[in-house]
């Protein structure tokens, strides 16, 4: 279940999202591990899903508690997609939280610079207890707009050269991002690559890129088309 409300705090509008679902202790641990890894990398949920090769934001849906199960397979896929060898991050639960599923409430509060994620678990007597709280930078807050423009320009130049000279086979999102990172001294994030790839797939002239969505596993690749 999902809903949002806006509150006025200190003369500023604070947007808060509320997401509710029943989760098990393993579900909560997997969710925490995934969010901790994503935030430590400085990635958005859609960037993480993109690096995993997903055609939709599966990580964002998990963080909004919109999927019924948090599987270890998704976590391992995320670890591999982000180029990590392992993951860490477990929560020690109160002993009165036994096996089974618990009503959980994710509260996401967006401020100007920071987004706060707090997951509450309702215990056996109906009291909400904080399971974890994580903070990340609000992507809407861009401190240095000129720097963002320079990063996008660098990615455009790299991918234009690649498209014209070296794009002989379909490429995965992580391959494209790694290539861009290697060829620029700018701190390029997946969001910059995603934006430029969107521009290149929507071109009316050729050569351009075609976004391929696999029927198996919902994986995506980018292919060069010349006509």
PDB file of C-alpha atoms in Angstrom:
ATOM      1  CA  UNK A   1       0.000   0.000   0.000  1.00  0.00           C
ATOM      2  CA  UNK A   2       1.302   3.453  -0.906  1.00  0.00           C
ATOM      3  CA  UNK A   3       0.300   7.033  -0.160  1.00  0.00           C
ATOM      4  CA  UNK A   4       1.955  10.427   0.111  1.00  0.00           C
ATOM      5  CA  UNK A   5       1.348  13.603   2.027  1.00  0.00           C
ATOM      6  CA  UNK A   6       2.930  17.030   2.149  1.00  0.00           C
ATOM      7  CA  UNK A   7       3.550  18.821   5.442  1.00  0.00           C
ATOM      8  CA  UNK A   8       4.712  22.370   6.097  1.00  0.00           C
ATOM      9  CA  UNK A   9       7.754  22.443   8.358  1.00  0.00           C
ATOM     10  CA  UNK A  10       9.703  25.616   9.048  1.00  0.00           C
ATOM     11  CA  UNK A  11       8.134  27.329   6.057  1.00  0.00           C
ATOM     12  CA  UNK A  12       9.177  24.486   3.724  1.00  0.00           C
ATOM     13  CA  UNK A  13       7.068  21.748   2.168  1.00  0.00           C
ATOM     14  CA  UNK A  14       8.288  18.302   3.196  1.00  0.00           C
ATOM     15  CA  UNK A  15       7.036  15.406   1.054  1.00  0.00           C
ATOM     16  CA  UNK A  16       6.543  12.130   2.865  1.00  0.00           C
ATOM     17  CA  UNK A  17       5.751   8.776   1.264  1.00  0.00           C
ATOM     18  CA  UNK A  18       4.196   5.921   3.233  1.00  0.00           C
ATOM     19  CA  UNK A  19       4.502   2.307   2.083  1.00  0.00           C
ATOM     20  CA  UNK A  20       3.092  -0.681   3.949  1.00  0.00           C
ATOM     21  CA  UNK A  21       3.384  -4.450   3.573  1.00  0.00           C
ATOM     22  CA  UNK A  22       3.850  -7.610   5.622  1.00  0.00           C
ATOM     23  CA  UNK A  23       7.504  -8.696   5.683  1.00  0.00           C
ATOM     24  CA  UNK A  24       9.468 -11.484   7.324  1.00  0.00           C
ATOM     25  CA  UNK A  25      12.745 -10.971   9.156  1.00  0.00           C
ATOM     26  CA  UNK A  26      14.736 -12.298   6.162  1.00  0.00           C
ATOM     27  CA  UNK A  27      12.793  -9.888   3.916  1.00  0.00           C
ATOM     28  CA  UNK A  28      13.743  -6.952   6.139  1.00  0.00           C
ATOM     29  CA  UNK A  29      17.397  -7.977   6.242  1.00  0.00           C
ATOM     30  CA  UNK A  30      17.535  -8.300   2.456  1.00  0.00           C
ATOM     31  CA  UNK A  31      15.834  -4.910   2.040  1.00  0.00           C
ATOM     32  CA  UNK A  32      18.282  -3.282   4.457  1.00  0.00           C
ATOM     33  CA  UNK A  33      21.301  -4.852   2.742  1.00  0.00           C
ATOM     34  CA  UNK A  34      20.092  -3.722  -0.687  1.00  0.00           C
ATOM     35  CA  UNK A  35      19.386  -0.156   0.393  1.00  0.00           C
ATOM     36  CA  UNK A  36      22.658   0.117   2.304  1.00  0.00           C
ATOM     37  CA  UNK A  37      24.640  -1.063  -0.718  1.00  0.00           C
ATOM     38  CA  UNK A  38      22.768   1.215  -3.133  1.00  0.00           C
ATOM     39  CA  UNK A  39      23.105   4.316  -0.961  1.00  0.00           C
ATOM     40  CA  UNK A  40      26.786   3.637  -0.211  1.00  0.00           C
ATOM     41  CA  UNK A  41      27.391   3.731  -3.973  1.00  0.00           C
ATOM     42  CA  UNK A  42      25.504   7.012  -4.353  1.00  0.00           C
ATOM     43  CA  UNK A  43      23.084   5.448  -6.847  1.00  0.00           C
ATOM     44  CA  UNK A  44      19.351   5.950  -7.275  1.00  0.00           C
ATOM     45  CA  UNK A  45      17.111   2.888  -7.297  1.00  0.00           C
ATOM     46  CA  UNK A  46      16.548   3.262 -11.048  1.00  0.00           C
ATOM     47  CA  UNK A  47      20.309   3.476 -11.626  1.00  0.00           C
ATOM     48  CA  UNK A  48      20.811   0.266  -9.683  1.00  0.00           C
ATOM     49  CA  UNK A  49      18.092  -1.521 -11.645  1.00  0.00           C
ATOM     50  CA  UNK A  50      19.679  -0.191 -14.849  1.00  0.00           C
ATOM     51  CA  UNK A  51      23.112  -1.581 -13.947  1.00  0.00           C
ATOM     52  CA  UNK A  52      21.458  -4.930 -13.236  1.00  0.00           C
ATOM     53  CA  UNK A  53      20.156  -4.814 -16.814  1.00  0.00           C
ATOM     54  CA  UNK A  54      16.512  -4.559 -15.785  1.00  0.00           C
ATOM     55  CA  UNK A  55      13.937  -2.950 -18.059  1.00  0.00           C
ATOM     56  CA  UNK A  56      12.014  -1.545 -15.081  1.00  0.00           C
ATOM     57  CA  UNK A  57      12.928  -0.164 -11.662  1.00  0.00           C
ATOM     58  CA  UNK A  58      12.666  -3.396  -9.699  1.00  0.00           C
ATOM     59  CA  UNK A  59      14.791  -1.981  -6.864  1.00  0.00           C
ATOM     60  CA  UNK A  60      12.498   1.025  -6.493  1.00  0.00           C
ATOM     61  CA  UNK A  61       9.488  -1.290  -6.261  1.00  0.00           C
ATOM     62  CA  UNK A  62      11.196  -3.330  -3.566  1.00  0.00           C
ATOM     63  CA  UNK A  63      12.029  -0.223  -1.556  1.00  0.00           C
ATOM     64  CA  UNK A  64       8.393   0.879  -1.763  1.00  0.00           C
ATOM     65  CA  UNK A  65       7.347  -2.576  -0.508  1.00  0.00           C
ATOM     66  CA  UNK A  66       5.415  -3.186  -3.728  1.00  0.00           C
ATOM     67  CA  UNK A  67       6.776  -6.701  -4.263  1.00  0.00           C
ATOM     68  CA  UNK A  68       5.546  -9.607  -2.168  1.00  0.00           C
ATOM     69  CA  UNK A  69       8.935 -11.228  -1.625  1.00  0.00           C
ATOM     70  CA  UNK A  70      12.468  -9.982  -1.054  1.00  0.00           C
ATOM     71  CA  UNK A  71      14.546 -12.787  -2.551  1.00  0.00           C
ATOM     72  CA  UNK A  72      18.213 -13.437  -1.955  1.00  0.00           C
ATOM     73  CA  UNK A  73      18.512 -13.923  -5.718  1.00  0.00           C
ATOM     74  CA  UNK A  74      17.609 -10.285  -6.337  1.00  0.00           C
ATOM     75  CA  UNK A  75      20.152  -9.181  -3.742  1.00  0.00           C
ATOM     76  CA  UNK A  76      22.865 -11.349  -5.315  1.00  0.00           C
ATOM     77  CA  UNK A  77      21.947  -9.985  -8.750  1.00  0.00           C
ATOM     78  CA  UNK A  78      22.302  -6.483  -7.379  1.00  0.00           C
ATOM     79  CA  UNK A  79      25.687  -7.294  -5.833  1.00  0.00           C
ATOM     80  CA  UNK A  80      26.907  -8.659  -9.176  1.00  0.00           C
ATOM     81  CA  UNK A  81      25.408  -5.752 -11.120  1.00  0.00           C
ATOM     82  CA  UNK A  82      27.243  -3.240  -8.949  1.00  0.00           C
ATOM     83  CA  UNK A  83      30.523  -5.095  -9.305  1.00  0.00           C
ATOM     84  CA  UNK A  84      30.727  -6.091  -5.637  1.00  0.00           C
ATOM     85  CA  UNK A  85      32.222  -9.344  -4.410  1.00  0.00           C
ATOM     86  CA  UNK A  86      30.004  -9.636  -1.352  1.00  0.00           C
ATOM     87  CA  UNK A  87      27.543  -7.718   0.771  1.00  0.00           C
ATOM     88  CA  UNK A  88      27.177  -6.923   4.451  1.00  0.00           C
ATOM     89  CA  UNK A  89      24.506  -5.408   6.620  1.00  0.00           C
ATOM     90  CA  UNK A  90      22.212  -7.300   8.966  1.00  0.00           C
ATOM     91  CA  UNK A  91      19.814  -6.140  11.670  1.00  0.00           C
ATOM     92  CA  UNK A  92      19.663  -7.713  15.120  1.00  0.00           C
ATOM     93  CA  UNK A  93      15.981  -8.032  15.987  1.00  0.00           C
ATOM     94  CA  UNK A  94      14.320  -7.980  19.367  1.00  0.00           C
ATOM     95  CA  UNK A  95      13.740 -11.495  20.672  1.00  0.00           C
ATOM     96  CA  UNK A  96       9.971 -10.953  20.854  1.00  0.00           C
ATOM     97  CA  UNK A  97       9.790 -10.766  17.062  1.00  0.00           C
ATOM     98  CA  UNK A  98       9.290 -14.416  16.253  1.00  0.00           C
ATOM     99  CA  UNK A  99       9.050 -16.130  12.896  1.00  0.00           C
ATOM    100  CA  UNK A 100       6.432 -15.277  10.335  1.00  0.00           C
ATOM    101  CA  UNK A 101       5.416 -11.971   8.791  1.00  0.00           C
ATOM    102  CA  UNK A 102       5.074  -8.577  10.455  1.00  0.00           C
ATOM    103  CA  UNK A 103       3.199  -5.434   9.394  1.00  0.00           C
ATOM    104  CA  UNK A 104       5.887  -3.005   8.198  1.00  0.00           C
ATOM    105  CA  UNK A 105       5.715   0.705   7.443  1.00  0.00           C
ATOM    106  CA  UNK A 106       8.336   2.450   5.300  1.00  0.00           C
ATOM    107  CA  UNK A 107       8.363   6.235   5.708  1.00  0.00           C
ATOM    108  CA  UNK A 108      10.306   8.167   3.073  1.00  0.00           C
ATOM    109  CA  UNK A 109      10.786  11.863   3.832  1.00  0.00           C
ATOM    110  CA  UNK A 110      12.183  14.153   1.133  1.00  0.00           C
ATOM    111  CA  UNK A 111      13.888  17.347   2.200  1.00  0.00           C
ATOM    112  CA  UNK A 112      15.792  19.827   0.052  1.00  0.00           C
ATOM    113  CA  UNK A 113      19.134  18.033   0.262  1.00  0.00           C
ATOM    114  CA  UNK A 114      18.406  14.757   2.030  1.00  0.00           C
ATOM    115  CA  UNK A 115      16.009  11.827   1.712  1.00  0.00           C
ATOM    116  CA  UNK A 116      15.347   9.844   4.877  1.00  0.00           C
ATOM    117  CA  UNK A 117      14.188   6.215   4.762  1.00  0.00           C
ATOM    118  CA  UNK A 118      12.794   4.746   7.992  1.00  0.00           C
ATOM    119  CA  UNK A 119      11.316   1.249   8.272  1.00  0.00           C
ATOM    120  CA  UNK A 120       9.074   0.498  11.236  1.00  0.00           C
ATOM    121  CA  UNK A 121       7.947  -2.975  12.309  1.00  0.00           C
ATOM    122  CA  UNK A 122       4.811  -3.556  14.358  1.00  0.00           C
ATOM    123  CA  UNK A 123       5.485  -5.946  17.228  1.00  0.00           C
ATOM    124  CA  UNK A 124       3.154  -8.481  18.849  1.00  0.00           C
ATOM    125  CA  UNK A 125       1.465  -5.861  21.048  1.00  0.00           C
ATOM    126  CA  UNK A 126       0.823  -3.435  18.195  1.00  0.00           C
ATOM    127  CA  UNK A 127       3.696  -1.013  18.797  1.00  0.00           C
ATOM    128  CA  UNK A 128       5.726   0.292  15.845  1.00  0.00           C
ATOM    129  CA  UNK A 129       9.454  -0.139  16.385  1.00  0.00           C
ATOM    130  CA  UNK A 130      12.195   1.344  14.236  1.00  0.00           C
ATOM    131  CA  UNK A 131      13.964  -1.428  12.299  1.00  0.00           C
ATOM    132  CA  UNK A 132      16.391   0.843  10.437  1.00  0.00           C
ATOM    133  CA  UNK A 133      16.895   4.386   9.214  1.00  0.00           C
ATOM    134  CA  UNK A 134      19.038   5.397   6.224  1.00  0.00           C
ATOM    135  CA  UNK A 135      19.835   8.751   4.626  1.00  0.00           C
ATOM    136  CA  UNK A 136      20.834   9.676   1.093  1.00  0.00           C
ATOM    137  CA  UNK A 137      21.319  12.847  -0.922  1.00  0.00           C
ATOM    138  CA  UNK A 138      18.219  14.109  -2.700  1.00  0.00           C
ATOM    139  CA  UNK A 139      19.011  13.752  -6.433  1.00  0.00           C
ATOM    140  CA  UNK A 140      16.801  16.763  -7.163  1.00  0.00           C
ATOM    141  CA  UNK A 141      19.323  18.940  -5.342  1.00  0.00           C
ATOM    142  CA  UNK A 142      22.173  19.698  -7.741  1.00  0.00           C
ATOM    143  CA  UNK A 143      24.844  21.789  -6.063  1.00  0.00           C
ATOM    144  CA  UNK A 144      26.955  22.390  -9.182  1.00  0.00           C
ATOM    145  CA  UNK A 145      24.786  22.444 -12.351  1.00  0.00           C
ATOM    146  CA  UNK A 146      27.751  23.288 -14.581  1.00  0.00           C
ATOM    147  CA  UNK A 147      29.535  20.158 -13.409  1.00  0.00           C
ATOM    148  CA  UNK A 148      26.504  18.061 -14.367  1.00  0.00           C
ATOM    149  CA  UNK A 149      26.545  19.594 -17.849  1.00  0.00           C
ATOM    150  CA  UNK A 150      30.235  18.743 -18.225  1.00  0.00           C
ATOM    151  CA  UNK A 151      29.601  15.126 -17.246  1.00  0.00           C
ATOM    152  CA  UNK A 152      26.788  14.784 -19.766  1.00  0.00           C
ATOM    153  CA  UNK A 153      28.965  16.366 -22.451  1.00  0.00           C
ATOM    154  CA  UNK A 154      31.783  13.913 -21.703  1.00  0.00           C
ATOM    155  CA  UNK A 155      29.430  10.926 -21.923  1.00  0.00           C
ATOM    156  CA  UNK A 156      27.944  12.186 -25.210  1.00  0.00           C
ATOM    157  CA  UNK A 157      31.396  12.522 -26.758  1.00  0.00           C
ATOM    158  CA  UNK A 158      32.491   9.054 -25.614  1.00  0.00           C
ATOM    159  CA  UNK A 159      29.342   7.299 -26.784  1.00  0.00           C
ATOM    160  CA  UNK A 160      29.246   9.146 -30.112  1.00  0.00           C
ATOM    161  CA  UNK A 161      32.751   7.896 -30.896  1.00  0.00           C
ATOM    162  CA  UNK A 162      31.838   4.410 -29.717  1.00  0.00           C
ATOM    163  CA  UNK A 163      28.675   4.373 -31.821  1.00  0.00           C
ATOM    164  CA  UNK A 164      30.456   5.445 -34.991  1.00  0.00           C
ATOM    165  CA  UNK A 165      33.549   3.269 -34.639  1.00  0.00           C
ATOM    166  CA  UNK A 166      33.266   0.384 -32.195  1.00  0.00           C
ATOM    167  CA  UNK A 167      29.641  -0.600 -31.553  1.00  0.00           C
ATOM    168  CA  UNK A 168      29.778  -3.956 -33.325  1.00  0.00           C
ATOM    169  CA  UNK A 169      27.590  -5.966 -30.931  1.00  0.00           C
ATOM    170  CA  UNK A 170      24.887  -5.416 -28.331  1.00  0.00           C
ATOM    171  CA  UNK A 171      26.149  -3.937 -25.071  1.00  0.00           C
ATOM    172  CA  UNK A 172      24.782  -4.236 -21.546  1.00  0.00           C
ATOM    173  CA  UNK A 173      24.214  -1.195 -19.323  1.00  0.00           C
ATOM    174  CA  UNK A 174      27.080  -2.045 -17.007  1.00  0.00           C
ATOM    175  CA  UNK A 175      29.480  -2.474 -19.958  1.00  0.00           C
ATOM    176  CA  UNK A 176      28.518   0.970 -21.253  1.00  0.00           C
ATOM    177  CA  UNK A 177      28.881   2.613 -17.845  1.00  0.00           C
ATOM    178  CA  UNK A 178      32.268   1.017 -17.217  1.00  0.00           C
ATOM    179  CA  UNK A 179      33.493   2.141 -20.642  1.00  0.00           C
ATOM    180  CA  UNK A 180      32.452   5.745 -19.979  1.00  0.00           C
ATOM    181  CA  UNK A 181      34.076   5.746 -16.539  1.00  0.00           C
ATOM    182  CA  UNK A 182      37.360   4.496 -17.983  1.00  0.00           C
ATOM    183  CA  UNK A 183      37.551   7.171 -20.679  1.00  0.00           C
ATOM    184  CA  UNK A 184      36.799  10.288 -18.666  1.00  0.00           C
ATOM    185  CA  UNK A 185      38.224  11.956 -15.588  1.00  0.00           C
ATOM    186  CA  UNK A 186      34.731  13.173 -14.709  1.00  0.00           C
ATOM    187  CA  UNK A 187      32.834  11.389 -11.927  1.00  0.00           C
ATOM    188  CA  UNK A 188      30.214   9.879 -14.203  1.00  0.00           C
ATOM    189  CA  UNK A 189      27.196   8.175 -12.657  1.00  0.00           C
ATOM    190  CA  UNK A 190      24.764   5.758 -14.312  1.00  0.00           C
ATOM    191  CA  UNK A 191      22.138   8.527 -14.399  1.00  0.00           C
ATOM    192  CA  UNK A 192      24.332  10.494 -16.820  1.00  0.00           C
ATOM    193  CA  UNK A 193      24.749   7.465 -19.068  1.00  0.00           C
ATOM    194  CA  UNK A 194      21.019   6.722 -18.894  1.00  0.00           C
ATOM    195  CA  UNK A 195      20.159  10.241 -20.024  1.00  0.00           C
ATOM    196  CA  UNK A 196      22.540  10.141 -22.989  1.00  0.00           C
ATOM    197  CA  UNK A 197      21.404   6.651 -24.010  1.00  0.00           C
ATOM    198  CA  UNK A 198      17.840   7.940 -23.980  1.00  0.00           C
ATOM    199  CA  UNK A 199      18.881  10.706 -26.359  1.00  0.00           C
ATOM    200  CA  UNK A 200      20.678   8.265 -28.646  1.00  0.00           C
ATOM    201  CA  UNK A 201      17.742   5.853 -28.890  1.00  0.00           C
ATOM    202  CA  UNK A 202      15.324   8.677 -29.738  1.00  0.00           C
ATOM    203  CA  UNK A 203      17.399  10.124 -32.587  1.00  0.00           C
ATOM    204  CA  UNK A 204      15.769  10.455 -35.989  1.00  0.00           C
ATOM    205  CA  UNK A 205      19.067  10.177 -37.838  1.00  0.00           C
ATOM    206  CA  UNK A 206      21.368   7.167 -38.180  1.00  0.00           C
ATOM    207  CA  UNK A 207      23.411   5.600 -36.767  1.00  0.00           C
ATOM    208  CA  UNK A 208      21.421   5.417 -33.557  1.00  0.00           C
ATOM    209  CA  UNK A 209      20.849   2.998 -30.720  1.00  0.00           C
ATOM    210  CA  UNK A 210      18.060   0.495 -30.294  1.00  0.00           C
ATOM    211  CA  UNK A 211      16.990  -0.589 -26.822  1.00  0.00           C
ATOM    212  CA  UNK A 212      16.445  -4.350 -26.770  1.00  0.00           C
ATOM    213  CA  UNK A 213      14.306  -5.924 -24.059  1.00  0.00           C
ATOM    214  CA  UNK A 214      14.804  -9.647 -23.612  1.00  0.00           C
ATOM    215  CA  UNK A 215      11.769 -11.798 -22.966  1.00  0.00           C
ATOM    216  CA  UNK A 216      13.882 -13.871 -20.620  1.00  0.00           C
ATOM    217  CA  UNK A 217      14.761 -12.197 -17.346  1.00  0.00           C
ATOM    218  CA  UNK A 218      13.664  -8.731 -18.543  1.00  0.00           C
ATOM    219  CA  UNK A 219      17.287  -7.884 -19.345  1.00  0.00           C
ATOM    220  CA  UNK A 220      18.117  -4.974 -21.630  1.00  0.00           C
ATOM    221  CA  UNK A 221      20.914  -4.300 -24.115  1.00  0.00           C
ATOM    222  CA  UNK A 222      21.714  -1.511 -26.573  1.00  0.00           C
ATOM    223  CA  UNK A 223      22.301  -2.303 -30.241  1.00  0.00           C
ATOM    224  CA  UNK A 224      23.592  -0.100 -33.066  1.00  0.00           C
ATOM    225  CA  UNK A 225      21.224   0.370 -36.007  1.00  0.00           C
ATOM    226  CA  UNK A 226      22.236   2.054 -39.259  1.00  0.00           C
ATOM    227  CA  UNK A 227      18.964   2.230 -41.155  1.00  0.00           C
TER     228      UNK A 227
END
